[in-house]
mmCIF file of C-alpha atoms in Angstrom:
data_model
loop_
_atom_site.group_PDB
_atom_site.id
_atom_site.type_symbol
_atom_site.label_atom_id
_atom_site.label_comp_id
_atom_site.label_asym_id
_atom_site.label_seq_id
_atom_site.Cartn_x
_atom_site.Cartn_y
_atom_site.Cartn_z
ATOM 1 C CA UNK A 27 130.649 123.093 111.399
ATOM 2 C CA UNK A 28 126.917 122.814 112.317
ATOM 3 C CA UNK A 29 125.675 120.131 109.965
ATOM 4 C CA UNK A 30 122.012 121.404 110.440
ATOM 5 C CA UNK A 31 122.943 124.621 108.728
ATOM 6 C CA UNK A 32 124.580 122.912 105.460
ATOM 7 C CA UNK A 33 121.347 122.420 103.602
ATOM 8 C CA UNK A 34 119.156 125.026 101.849
ATOM 9 C CA UNK A 35 116.188 123.760 99.848
ATOM 10 C CA UNK A 36 116.380 124.746 96.118
ATOM 11 C CA UNK A 37 120.504 124.847 95.955
ATOM 12 C CA UNK A 38 122.245 122.496 93.748
ATOM 13 C CA UNK A 39 123.338 119.611 95.475
ATOM 14 C CA UNK A 40 127.107 120.234 94.804
ATOM 15 C CA UNK A 41 126.532 123.898 96.200
ATOM 16 C CA UNK A 42 123.925 123.274 99.163
ATOM 17 C CA UNK A 43 124.279 126.760 100.411
ATOM 18 C CA UNK A 44 124.674 129.990 98.725
ATOM 19 C CA UNK A 45 127.907 130.861 100.585
ATOM 20 C CA UNK A 46 129.457 127.212 99.541
ATOM 21 C CA UNK A 47 132.750 128.216 97.696
ATOM 22 C CA UNK A 48 135.962 126.870 96.730
ATOM 23 C CA UNK A 49 134.338 123.928 94.861
ATOM 24 C CA UNK A 50 136.784 121.253 93.897
ATOM 25 C CA UNK A 51 135.220 118.586 91.523
ATOM 26 C CA UNK A 52 136.635 115.015 91.754
ATOM 27 C CA UNK A 53 134.231 113.423 89.113
ATOM 28 C CA UNK A 54 131.333 114.995 87.073
ATOM 29 C CA UNK A 55 128.993 113.702 84.367
ATOM 30 C CA UNK A 56 127.048 116.810 82.974
ATOM 31 C CA UNK A 57 126.942 117.982 86.648
ATOM 32 C CA UNK A 58 129.449 117.744 89.423
ATOM 33 C CA UNK A 59 129.137 114.348 91.430
ATOM 34 C CA UNK A 60 131.725 113.940 93.654
ATOM 35 C CA UNK A 61 134.107 116.772 95.402
ATOM 36 C CA UNK A 62 134.412 119.135 98.093
ATOM 37 C CA UNK A 63 133.679 122.714 98.761
ATOM 38 C CA UNK A 64 134.111 125.286 101.359
ATOM 39 C CA UNK A 65 131.699 126.749 103.968
ATOM 40 C CA UNK A 66 133.616 129.586 105.779
ATOM 41 C CA UNK A 67 137.028 127.596 106.793
ATOM 42 C CA UNK A 68 135.098 124.270 106.945
ATOM 43 C CA UNK A 69 135.960 121.777 104.103
ATOM 44 C CA UNK A 70 132.929 119.469 102.989
ATOM 45 C CA UNK A 71 133.077 116.321 100.983
ATOM 46 C CA UNK A 72 129.819 115.783 98.783
ATOM 47 C CA UNK A 73 128.864 112.771 96.682
ATOM 48 C CA UNK A 74 125.845 111.550 94.680
ATOM 49 C CA UNK A 75 125.175 108.172 96.110
ATOM 50 C CA UNK A 76 122.109 107.276 94.101
ATOM 51 C CA UNK A 77 120.044 108.740 90.981
ATOM 52 C CA UNK A 78 116.768 107.570 89.318
ATOM 53 C CA UNK A 79 115.994 107.894 85.578
ATOM 54 C CA UNK A 80 113.330 110.356 86.483
ATOM 55 C CA UNK A 81 115.535 113.051 88.137
ATOM 56 C CA UNK A 82 115.366 112.077 91.745
ATOM 57 C CA UNK A 83 118.853 111.582 93.724
ATOM 58 C CA UNK A 84 120.196 111.099 96.917
ATOM 59 C CA UNK A 85 123.634 112.925 98.119
ATOM 60 C CA UNK A 86 125.818 112.757 101.101
ATOM 61 C CA UNK A 87 127.983 115.230 102.807
ATOM 62 C CA UNK A 88 130.632 115.085 105.786
ATOM 63 C CA UNK A 89 133.018 117.524 107.034
ATOM 64 C CA UNK A 90 136.459 116.767 106.775
ATOM 65 C CA UNK A 91 139.382 117.382 109.318
ATOM 66 C CA UNK A 92 142.543 119.280 108.859
ATOM 67 C CA UNK A 93 144.358 116.023 108.656
ATOM 68 C CA UNK A 94 141.809 114.678 106.080
ATOM 69 C CA UNK A 95 142.579 117.988 104.122
ATOM 70 C CA UNK A 96 146.400 116.773 103.982
ATOM 71 C CA UNK A 97 145.544 113.427 102.971
ATOM 72 C CA UNK A 98 143.523 114.828 100.018
ATOM 73 C CA UNK A 99 146.100 116.888 98.807
ATOM 74 C CA UNK A 100 147.710 114.807 96.263
ATOM 75 C CA UNK A 101 145.023 112.135 95.944
ATOM 76 C CA UNK A 102 144.627 110.779 92.446
ATOM 77 C CA UNK A 103 142.306 107.959 91.304
ATOM 78 C CA UNK A 104 143.307 105.874 88.231
ATOM 79 C CA UNK A 105 139.227 104.796 87.927
ATOM 80 C CA UNK A 106 135.925 105.736 88.741
ATOM 81 C CA UNK A 107 135.656 102.533 91.349
ATOM 82 C CA UNK A 108 138.633 103.462 93.114
ATOM 83 C CA UNK A 109 137.566 106.948 93.649
ATOM 84 C CA UNK A 110 134.056 105.515 94.973
ATOM 85 C CA UNK A 111 135.888 103.120 97.179
ATOM 86 C CA UNK A 112 137.861 105.933 98.369
ATOM 87 C CA UNK A 113 134.656 108.113 98.963
ATOM 88 C CA UNK A 114 133.195 105.292 100.749
ATOM 89 C CA UNK A 115 136.047 104.743 103.179
ATOM 90 C CA UNK A 116 136.055 108.224 104.088
ATOM 91 C CA UNK A 117 132.372 108.712 104.827
ATOM 92 C CA UNK A 118 132.301 105.202 106.934
ATOM 93 C CA UNK A 119 131.985 105.709 110.647
ATOM 94 C CA UNK A 120 131.432 109.756 110.348
ATOM 95 C CA UNK A 121 128.140 111.772 110.563
ATOM 96 C CA UNK A 122 126.809 112.591 107.420
ATOM 97 C CA UNK A 123 123.893 114.933 106.046
ATOM 98 C CA UNK A 124 121.933 112.924 103.336
ATOM 99 C CA UNK A 125 119.567 114.852 101.121
ATOM 100 C CA UNK A 126 117.341 114.102 98.303
ATOM 101 C CA UNK A 127 117.178 116.137 95.066
ATOM 102 C CA UNK A 128 114.998 116.456 92.172
ATOM 103 C CA UNK A 129 115.881 117.885 88.849
ATOM 104 C CA UNK A 130 119.492 118.987 90.396
ATOM 105 C CA UNK A 131 117.753 121.136 93.135
ATOM 106 C CA UNK A 132 117.930 119.850 96.850
ATOM 107 C CA UNK A 133 114.078 119.445 98.088
ATOM 108 C CA UNK A 134 112.987 119.418 101.761
ATOM 109 C CA UNK A 135 113.840 115.871 102.488
ATOM 110 C CA UNK A 136 117.255 115.621 104.587
ATOM 111 C CA UNK A 137 118.481 114.014 107.714
ATOM 112 C CA UNK A 138 121.938 113.495 109.793
ATOM 113 C CA UNK A 139 122.958 109.915 109.992
ATOM 114 C CA UNK A 140 125.957 108.009 110.757
ATOM 115 C CA UNK A 141 127.395 106.203 108.197
ATOM 116 C CA UNK A 142 127.839 102.578 109.428
ATOM 117 C CA UNK A 143 127.562 100.047 106.493
ATOM 118 C CA UNK A 144 128.308 102.083 103.580
ATOM 119 C CA UNK A 145 126.542 104.983 102.075
ATOM 120 C CA UNK A 146 123.882 103.047 99.987
ATOM 121 C CA UNK A 147 122.858 101.455 103.085
ATOM 122 C CA UNK A 148 122.448 104.555 104.882
ATOM 123 C CA UNK A 149 120.561 106.074 102.063
ATOM 124 C CA UNK A 150 118.259 102.908 102.298
ATOM 125 C CA UNK A 151 117.395 103.594 105.757
ATOM 126 C CA UNK A 152 116.904 107.412 105.077
ATOM 127 C CA UNK A 153 114.457 106.712 102.287
ATOM 128 C CA UNK A 154 112.816 104.102 104.263
ATOM 129 C CA UNK A 155 112.418 106.836 107.256
ATOM 130 C CA UNK A 156 111.006 109.165 104.811
ATOM 131 C CA UNK A 157 108.495 106.732 103.419
ATOM 132 C CA UNK A 158 107.392 105.783 107.077
ATOM 133 C CA UNK A 159 106.802 109.604 107.366
ATOM 134 C CA UNK A 160 104.276 109.510 104.990
ATOM 135 C CA UNK A 161 100.687 109.814 106.808
ATOM 136 C CA UNK A 162 98.388 108.419 103.700
ATOM 137 C CA UNK A 163 98.711 104.652 103.478
ATOM 138 C CA UNK A 164 97.564 105.106 99.899
ATOM 139 C CA UNK A 165 100.365 107.439 99.097
ATOM 140 C CA UNK A 166 103.231 105.361 100.883
ATOM 141 C CA UNK A 167 101.784 102.177 99.251
ATOM 142 C CA UNK A 168 101.941 103.923 95.724
ATOM 143 C CA UNK A 169 105.701 104.913 96.327
ATOM 144 C CA UNK A 170 106.543 101.438 97.223
ATOM 145 C CA UNK A 171 104.930 100.024 94.519
ATOM 146 C CA UNK A 172 106.550 102.399 92.005
ATOM 147 C CA UNK A 173 109.938 101.119 93.419
ATOM 148 C CA UNK A 174 108.831 97.398 92.908
ATOM 149 C CA UNK A 175 108.037 98.442 89.391
ATOM 150 C CA UNK A 176 111.522 99.949 89.181
ATOM 151 C CA UNK A 177 113.255 96.942 90.616
ATOM 152 C CA UNK A 178 114.953 93.984 88.559
ATOM 153 C CA UNK A 179 112.588 91.651 87.225
ATOM 154 C CA UNK A 180 113.546 88.661 89.279
ATOM 155 C CA UNK A 181 112.317 90.706 92.509
ATOM 156 C CA UNK A 182 108.767 90.755 91.570
ATOM 157 C CA UNK A 183 108.543 87.642 88.929
ATOM 158 C CA UNK A 184 106.238 84.671 89.326
ATOM 159 C CA UNK A 185 107.638 81.296 90.663
#
């Protein structure tokens, strides 16, 4: 599958193209958060990696092989933590498409990346790269400042 054609702006992240079908939701909380869907005969895994309280979220997608499909046929997870661990393992070492969504709709920011150190680290690099593309330094600093504002108090506390 051509990963460049996987994303269409304005689509919900769990259905990033209008022709995505056969949605199999593995975990949801108001919306699908982890699962698979098909584009033609290709099986794609999706997962929400991070979200903010203001409706911004980061998602990852990877194509699965026929042997992956066989492995997934009867898999069950006793807990959400075990599901998350399984998904991390499945993505590690693979090329993934990373996207940002706002209010459950894909926005223009997306990239392809090899998942090396886990999904959160890969998304962190994606966000850093996205921030570095902002040419207006005042906008870039405001966005970083907002990030500090959302950080745990110990990160920005006085000694």
